[in-house]
Tab-separated table of N, CA and C in Angstrom:
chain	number	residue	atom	x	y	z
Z	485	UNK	N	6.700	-68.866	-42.612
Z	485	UNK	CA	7.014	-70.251	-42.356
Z	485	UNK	C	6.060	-70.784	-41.298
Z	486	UNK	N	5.935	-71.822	-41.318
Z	486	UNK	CA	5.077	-72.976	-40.888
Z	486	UNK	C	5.557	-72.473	-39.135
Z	487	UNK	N	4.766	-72.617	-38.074
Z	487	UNK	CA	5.192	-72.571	-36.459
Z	487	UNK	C	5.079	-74.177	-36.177
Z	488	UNK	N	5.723	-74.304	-34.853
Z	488	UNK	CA	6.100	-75.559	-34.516
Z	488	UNK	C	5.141	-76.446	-34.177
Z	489	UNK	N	3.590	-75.326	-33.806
Z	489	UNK	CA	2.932	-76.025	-32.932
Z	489	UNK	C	1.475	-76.540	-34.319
Z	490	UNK	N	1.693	-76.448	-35.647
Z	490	UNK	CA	0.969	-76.328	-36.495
Z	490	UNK	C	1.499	-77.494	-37.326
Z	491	UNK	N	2.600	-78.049	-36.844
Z	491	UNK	CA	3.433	-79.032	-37.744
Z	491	UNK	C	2.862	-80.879	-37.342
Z	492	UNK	N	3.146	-81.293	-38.051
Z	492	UNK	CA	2.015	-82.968	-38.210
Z	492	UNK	C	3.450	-83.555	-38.882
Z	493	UNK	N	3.329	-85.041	-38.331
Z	493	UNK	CA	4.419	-85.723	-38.756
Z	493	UNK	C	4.017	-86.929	-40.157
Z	494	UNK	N	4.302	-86.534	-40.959
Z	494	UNK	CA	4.175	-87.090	-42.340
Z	494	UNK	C	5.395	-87.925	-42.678
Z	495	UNK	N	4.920	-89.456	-43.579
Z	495	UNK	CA	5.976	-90.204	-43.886
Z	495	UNK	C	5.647	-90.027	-45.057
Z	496	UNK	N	6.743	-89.409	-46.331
Z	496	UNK	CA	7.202	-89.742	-47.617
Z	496	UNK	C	8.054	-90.235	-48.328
Z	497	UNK	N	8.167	-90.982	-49.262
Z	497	UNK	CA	9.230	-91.407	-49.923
Z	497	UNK	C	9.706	-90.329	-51.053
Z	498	UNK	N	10.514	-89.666	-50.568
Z	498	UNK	CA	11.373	-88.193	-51.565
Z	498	UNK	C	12.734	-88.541	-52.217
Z	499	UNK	N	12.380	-88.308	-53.428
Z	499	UNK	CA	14.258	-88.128	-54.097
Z	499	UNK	C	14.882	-87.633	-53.119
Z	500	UNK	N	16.221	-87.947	-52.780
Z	500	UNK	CA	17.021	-87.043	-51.764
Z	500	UNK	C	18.087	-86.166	-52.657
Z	501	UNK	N	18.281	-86.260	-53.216
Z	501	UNK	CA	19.233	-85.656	-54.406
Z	501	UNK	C	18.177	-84.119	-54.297
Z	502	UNK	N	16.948	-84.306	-54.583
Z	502	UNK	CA	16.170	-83.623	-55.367
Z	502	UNK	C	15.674	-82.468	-54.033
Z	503	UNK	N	15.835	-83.327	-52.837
Z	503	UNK	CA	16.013	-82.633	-51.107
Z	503	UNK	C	17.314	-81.889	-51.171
Z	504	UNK	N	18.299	-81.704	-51.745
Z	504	UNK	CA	19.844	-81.581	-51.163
Z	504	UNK	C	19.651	-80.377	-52.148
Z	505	UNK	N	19.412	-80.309	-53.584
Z	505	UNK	CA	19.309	-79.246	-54.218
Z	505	UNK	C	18.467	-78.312	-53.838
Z	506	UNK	N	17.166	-78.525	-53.922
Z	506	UNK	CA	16.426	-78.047	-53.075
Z	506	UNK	C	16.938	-76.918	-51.643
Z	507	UNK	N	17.462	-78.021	-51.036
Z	507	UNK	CA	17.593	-77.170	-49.958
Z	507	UNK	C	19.277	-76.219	-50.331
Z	508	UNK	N	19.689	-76.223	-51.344
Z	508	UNK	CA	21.079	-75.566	-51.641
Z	508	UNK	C	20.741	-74.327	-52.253
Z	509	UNK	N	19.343	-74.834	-52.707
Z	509	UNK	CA	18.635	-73.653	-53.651
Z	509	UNK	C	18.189	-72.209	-52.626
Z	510	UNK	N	17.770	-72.732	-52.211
Z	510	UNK	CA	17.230	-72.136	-50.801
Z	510	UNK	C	17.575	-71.535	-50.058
Z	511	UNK	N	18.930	-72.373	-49.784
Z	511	UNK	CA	19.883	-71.837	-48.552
Z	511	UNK	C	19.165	-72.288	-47.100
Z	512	UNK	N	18.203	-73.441	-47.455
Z	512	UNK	CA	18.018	-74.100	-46.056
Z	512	UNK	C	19.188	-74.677	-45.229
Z	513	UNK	N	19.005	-74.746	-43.854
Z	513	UNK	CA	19.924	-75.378	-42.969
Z	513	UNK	C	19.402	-76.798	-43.010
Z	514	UNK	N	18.221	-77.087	-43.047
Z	514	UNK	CA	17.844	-78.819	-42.847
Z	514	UNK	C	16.804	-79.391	-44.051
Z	515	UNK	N	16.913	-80.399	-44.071
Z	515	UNK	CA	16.425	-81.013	-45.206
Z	515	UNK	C	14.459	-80.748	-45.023
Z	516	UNK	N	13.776	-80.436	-43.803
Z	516	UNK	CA	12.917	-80.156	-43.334
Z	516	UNK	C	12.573	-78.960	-44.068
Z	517	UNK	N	13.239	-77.692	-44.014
Z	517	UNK	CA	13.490	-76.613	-43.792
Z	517	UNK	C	13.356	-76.474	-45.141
Z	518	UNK	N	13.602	-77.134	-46.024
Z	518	UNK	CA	13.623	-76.767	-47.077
Z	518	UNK	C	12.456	-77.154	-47.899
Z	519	UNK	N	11.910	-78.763	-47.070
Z	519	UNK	CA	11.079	-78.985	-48.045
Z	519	UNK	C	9.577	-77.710	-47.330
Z	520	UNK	N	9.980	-77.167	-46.753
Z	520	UNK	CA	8.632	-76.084	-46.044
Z	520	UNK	C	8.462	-75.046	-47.003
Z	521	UNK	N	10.452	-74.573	-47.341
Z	521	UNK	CA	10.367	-73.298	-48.149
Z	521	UNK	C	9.852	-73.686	-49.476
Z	522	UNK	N	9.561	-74.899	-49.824
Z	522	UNK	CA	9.738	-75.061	-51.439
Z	522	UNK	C	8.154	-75.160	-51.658
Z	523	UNK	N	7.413	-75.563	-50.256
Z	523	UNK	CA	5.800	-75.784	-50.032
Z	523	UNK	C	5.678	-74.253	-50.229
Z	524	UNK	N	6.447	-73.605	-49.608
Z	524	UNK	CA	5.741	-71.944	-49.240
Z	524	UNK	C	6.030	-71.418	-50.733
Z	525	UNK	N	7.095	-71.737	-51.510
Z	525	UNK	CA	7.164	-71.028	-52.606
Z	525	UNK	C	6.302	-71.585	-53.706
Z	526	UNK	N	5.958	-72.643	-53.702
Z	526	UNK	CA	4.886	-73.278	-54.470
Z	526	UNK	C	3.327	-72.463	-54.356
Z	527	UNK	N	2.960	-72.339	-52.829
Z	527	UNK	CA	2.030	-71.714	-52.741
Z	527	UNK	C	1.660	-70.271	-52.872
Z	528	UNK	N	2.694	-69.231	-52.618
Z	528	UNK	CA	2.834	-68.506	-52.935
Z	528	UNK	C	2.818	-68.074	-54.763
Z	529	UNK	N	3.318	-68.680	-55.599
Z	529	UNK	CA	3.395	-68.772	-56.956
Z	529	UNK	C	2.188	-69.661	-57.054
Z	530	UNK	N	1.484	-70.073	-56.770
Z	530	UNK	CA	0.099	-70.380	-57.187
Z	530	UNK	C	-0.967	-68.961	-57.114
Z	531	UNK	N	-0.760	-68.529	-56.050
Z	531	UNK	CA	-1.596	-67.115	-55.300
Z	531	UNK	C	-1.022	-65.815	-56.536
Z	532	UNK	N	0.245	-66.070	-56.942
Z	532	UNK	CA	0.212	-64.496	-57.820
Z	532	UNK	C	-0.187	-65.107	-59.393
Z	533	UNK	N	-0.041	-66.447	-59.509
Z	533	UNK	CA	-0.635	-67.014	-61.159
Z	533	UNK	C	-2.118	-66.730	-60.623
Z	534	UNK	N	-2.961	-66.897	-59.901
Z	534	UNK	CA	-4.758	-66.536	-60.023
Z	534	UNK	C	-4.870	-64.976	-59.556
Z	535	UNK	N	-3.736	-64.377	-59.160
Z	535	UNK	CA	-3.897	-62.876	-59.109
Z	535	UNK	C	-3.636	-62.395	-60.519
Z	536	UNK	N	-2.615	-62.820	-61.426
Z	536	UNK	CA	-2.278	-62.554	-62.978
Z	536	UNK	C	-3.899	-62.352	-63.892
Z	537	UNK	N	-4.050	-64.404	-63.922
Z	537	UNK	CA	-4.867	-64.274	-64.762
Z	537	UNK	C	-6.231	-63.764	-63.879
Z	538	UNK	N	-6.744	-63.282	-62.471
Z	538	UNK	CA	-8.022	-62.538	-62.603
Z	538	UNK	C	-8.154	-60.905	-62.834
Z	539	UNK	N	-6.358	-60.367	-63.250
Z	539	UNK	CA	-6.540	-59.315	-63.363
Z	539	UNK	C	-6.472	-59.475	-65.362
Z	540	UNK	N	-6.198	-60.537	-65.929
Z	540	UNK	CA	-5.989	-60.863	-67.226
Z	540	UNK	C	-7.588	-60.764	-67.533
Z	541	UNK	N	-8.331	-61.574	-66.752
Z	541	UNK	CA	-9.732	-61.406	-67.689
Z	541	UNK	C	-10.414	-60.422	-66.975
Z	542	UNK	N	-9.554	-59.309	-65.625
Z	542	UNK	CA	-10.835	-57.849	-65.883
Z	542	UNK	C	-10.222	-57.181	-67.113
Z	543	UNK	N	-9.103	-56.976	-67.234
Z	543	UNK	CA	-8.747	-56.412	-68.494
Z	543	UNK	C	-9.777	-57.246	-69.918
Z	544	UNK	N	-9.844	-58.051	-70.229
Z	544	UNK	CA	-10.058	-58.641	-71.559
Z	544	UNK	C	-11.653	-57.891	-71.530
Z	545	UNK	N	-12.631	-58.893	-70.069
Z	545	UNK	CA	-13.641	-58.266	-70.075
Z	545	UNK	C	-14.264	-56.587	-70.191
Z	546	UNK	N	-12.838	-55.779	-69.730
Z	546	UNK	CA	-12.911	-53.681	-69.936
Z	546	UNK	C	-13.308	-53.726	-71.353
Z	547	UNK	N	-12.890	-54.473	-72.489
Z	547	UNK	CA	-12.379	-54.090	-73.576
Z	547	UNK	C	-11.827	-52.690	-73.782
Z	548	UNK	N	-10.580	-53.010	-73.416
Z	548	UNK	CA	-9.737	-51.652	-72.948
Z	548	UNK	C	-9.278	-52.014	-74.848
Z	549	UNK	N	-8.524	-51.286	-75.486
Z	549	UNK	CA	-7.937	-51.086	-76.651
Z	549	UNK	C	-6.642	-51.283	-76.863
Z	550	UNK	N	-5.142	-51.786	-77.144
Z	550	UNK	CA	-4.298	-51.291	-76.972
Z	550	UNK	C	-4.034	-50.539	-78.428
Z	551	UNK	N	-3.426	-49.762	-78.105
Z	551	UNK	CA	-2.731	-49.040	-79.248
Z	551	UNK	C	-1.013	-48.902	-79.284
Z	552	UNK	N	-0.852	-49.156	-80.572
Z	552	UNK	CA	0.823	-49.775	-80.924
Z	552	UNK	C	1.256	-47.985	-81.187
Z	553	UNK	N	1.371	-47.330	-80.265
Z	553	UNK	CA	2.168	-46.207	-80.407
Z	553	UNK	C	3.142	-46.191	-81.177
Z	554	UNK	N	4.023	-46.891	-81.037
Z	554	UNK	CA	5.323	-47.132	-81.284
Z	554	UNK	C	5.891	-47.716	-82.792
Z	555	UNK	N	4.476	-48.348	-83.498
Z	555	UNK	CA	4.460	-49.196	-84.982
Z	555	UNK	C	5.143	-50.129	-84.433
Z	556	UNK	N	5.508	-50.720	-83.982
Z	556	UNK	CA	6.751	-52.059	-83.446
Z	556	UNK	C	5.473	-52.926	-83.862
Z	557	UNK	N	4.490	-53.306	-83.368
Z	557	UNK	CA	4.034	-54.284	-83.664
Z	557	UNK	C	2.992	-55.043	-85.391
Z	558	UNK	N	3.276	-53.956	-85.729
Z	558	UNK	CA	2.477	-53.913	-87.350
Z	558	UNK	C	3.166	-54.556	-88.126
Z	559	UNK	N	2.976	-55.878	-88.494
Z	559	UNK	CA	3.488	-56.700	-89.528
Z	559	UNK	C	2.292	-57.478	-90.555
Protein backbone atom coordinates (compact mmCIF):
# COMPACT_ATOMS: atom_id res chain seq x y z
CA UNK A 1 0.00 0.00 0.00
CA UNK A 2 0.63 3.47 -0.94
CA UNK A 3 2.73 5.49 2.42
CA UNK A 4 1.37 8.71 3.56
CA UNK A 5 4.14 10.74 2.54
CA UNK A 6 3.82 9.56 -1.35
CA UNK A 7 0.05 10.45 -1.42
CA UNK A 8 -1.18 13.73 -3.76
CA UNK A 9 -4.62 15.05 -3.37
CA UNK A 10 -6.75 14.29 -6.48
CA UNK A 11 -10.38 15.51 -7.30
CA UNK A 12 -12.69 12.83 -9.06
CA UNK A 13 -16.06 12.42 -9.88
CA UNK A 14 -16.66 8.41 -8.79
CA UNK A 15 -19.85 6.27 -8.74
CA UNK A 16 -20.25 5.96 -5.00
CA UNK A 17 -22.31 2.86 -5.10
CA UNK A 18 -19.45 1.48 -7.18
CA UNK A 19 -16.92 3.01 -3.95
CA UNK A 20 -19.17 1.17 -1.25
CA UNK A 21 -18.92 -2.22 -3.14
CA UNK A 22 -15.69 -1.84 -3.83
CA UNK A 23 -14.69 -1.17 -0.60
CA UNK A 24 -17.13 -4.24 0.87
CA UNK A 25 -15.25 -6.25 -1.61
CA UNK A 26 -12.17 -5.59 -0.04
CA UNK A 27 -12.94 -5.29 3.35
CA UNK A 28 -11.65 -1.66 3.32
CA UNK A 29 -12.33 0.55 6.40
CA UNK A 30 -12.57 3.91 4.20
CA UNK A 31 -13.74 4.77 0.99
CA UNK A 32 -9.91 5.97 0.33
CA UNK A 33 -8.67 2.72 1.35
CA UNK A 34 -10.31 1.05 -0.97
CA UNK A 35 -10.06 2.96 -3.90
CA UNK A 36 -5.87 2.31 -3.23
CA UNK A 37 -6.61 -1.50 -2.85
CA UNK A 38 -8.54 -1.69 -6.10
CA UNK A 39 -5.43 0.64 -7.82
CA UNK A 40 -3.03 -2.01 -6.22
CA UNK A 41 -5.08 -4.91 -7.47
CA UNK A 42 -5.43 -3.53 -10.88
CA UNK A 43 -1.77 -3.14 -11.04
CA UNK A 44 -0.76 -6.03 -9.77
CA UNK A 45 -3.10 -8.11 -12.37
CA UNK A 46 -1.65 -6.11 -15.09
CA UNK A 47 2.13 -7.30 -13.92
CA UNK A 48 1.07 -11.22 -13.84
CA UNK A 49 -1.12 -10.77 -17.47
CA UNK A 50 2.63 -9.51 -19.16
CA UNK A 51 4.33 -12.18 -16.94
CA UNK A 52 1.60 -14.92 -18.59
CA UNK A 53 1.78 -13.84 -22.00
CA UNK A 54 5.94 -13.29 -21.99
CA UNK A 55 6.22 -16.67 -20.69
CA UNK A 56 3.29 -17.63 -23.54
CA UNK A 57 5.51 -16.50 -26.42
CA UNK A 58 8.98 -18.12 -24.84
CA UNK A 59 7.06 -21.20 -24.98
CA UNK A 60 5.48 -20.72 -28.63
CA UNK A 61 8.94 -19.32 -29.76
CA UNK A 62 10.87 -23.13 -27.92
CA UNK A 63 8.65 -24.88 -30.30
CA UNK A 64 8.29 -27.18 -27.48
CA UNK A 65 5.63 -30.07 -28.83
CA UNK A 66 2.73 -31.00 -26.79
CA UNK A 67 1.76 -34.42 -26.79
CA UNK A 68 -1.95 -35.63 -25.92
CA UNK A 69 -0.83 -38.56 -23.70
CA UNK A 70 -4.00 -39.08 -22.57
CA UNK A 71 -6.10 -39.19 -26.35
CA UNK A 72 -8.58 -36.63 -24.57
CA UNK A 73 -7.87 -34.27 -27.09
CA UNK A 74 -8.18 -36.16 -30.62
CA UNK A 75 -11.35 -35.34 -32.31
Amino acid sequence: MTTAARRTHKHFQLDSAKIKRAQKALHARTETEAIELALDFAIAEHRKDRLALQATERFIRSASEIKDVYGTLAD
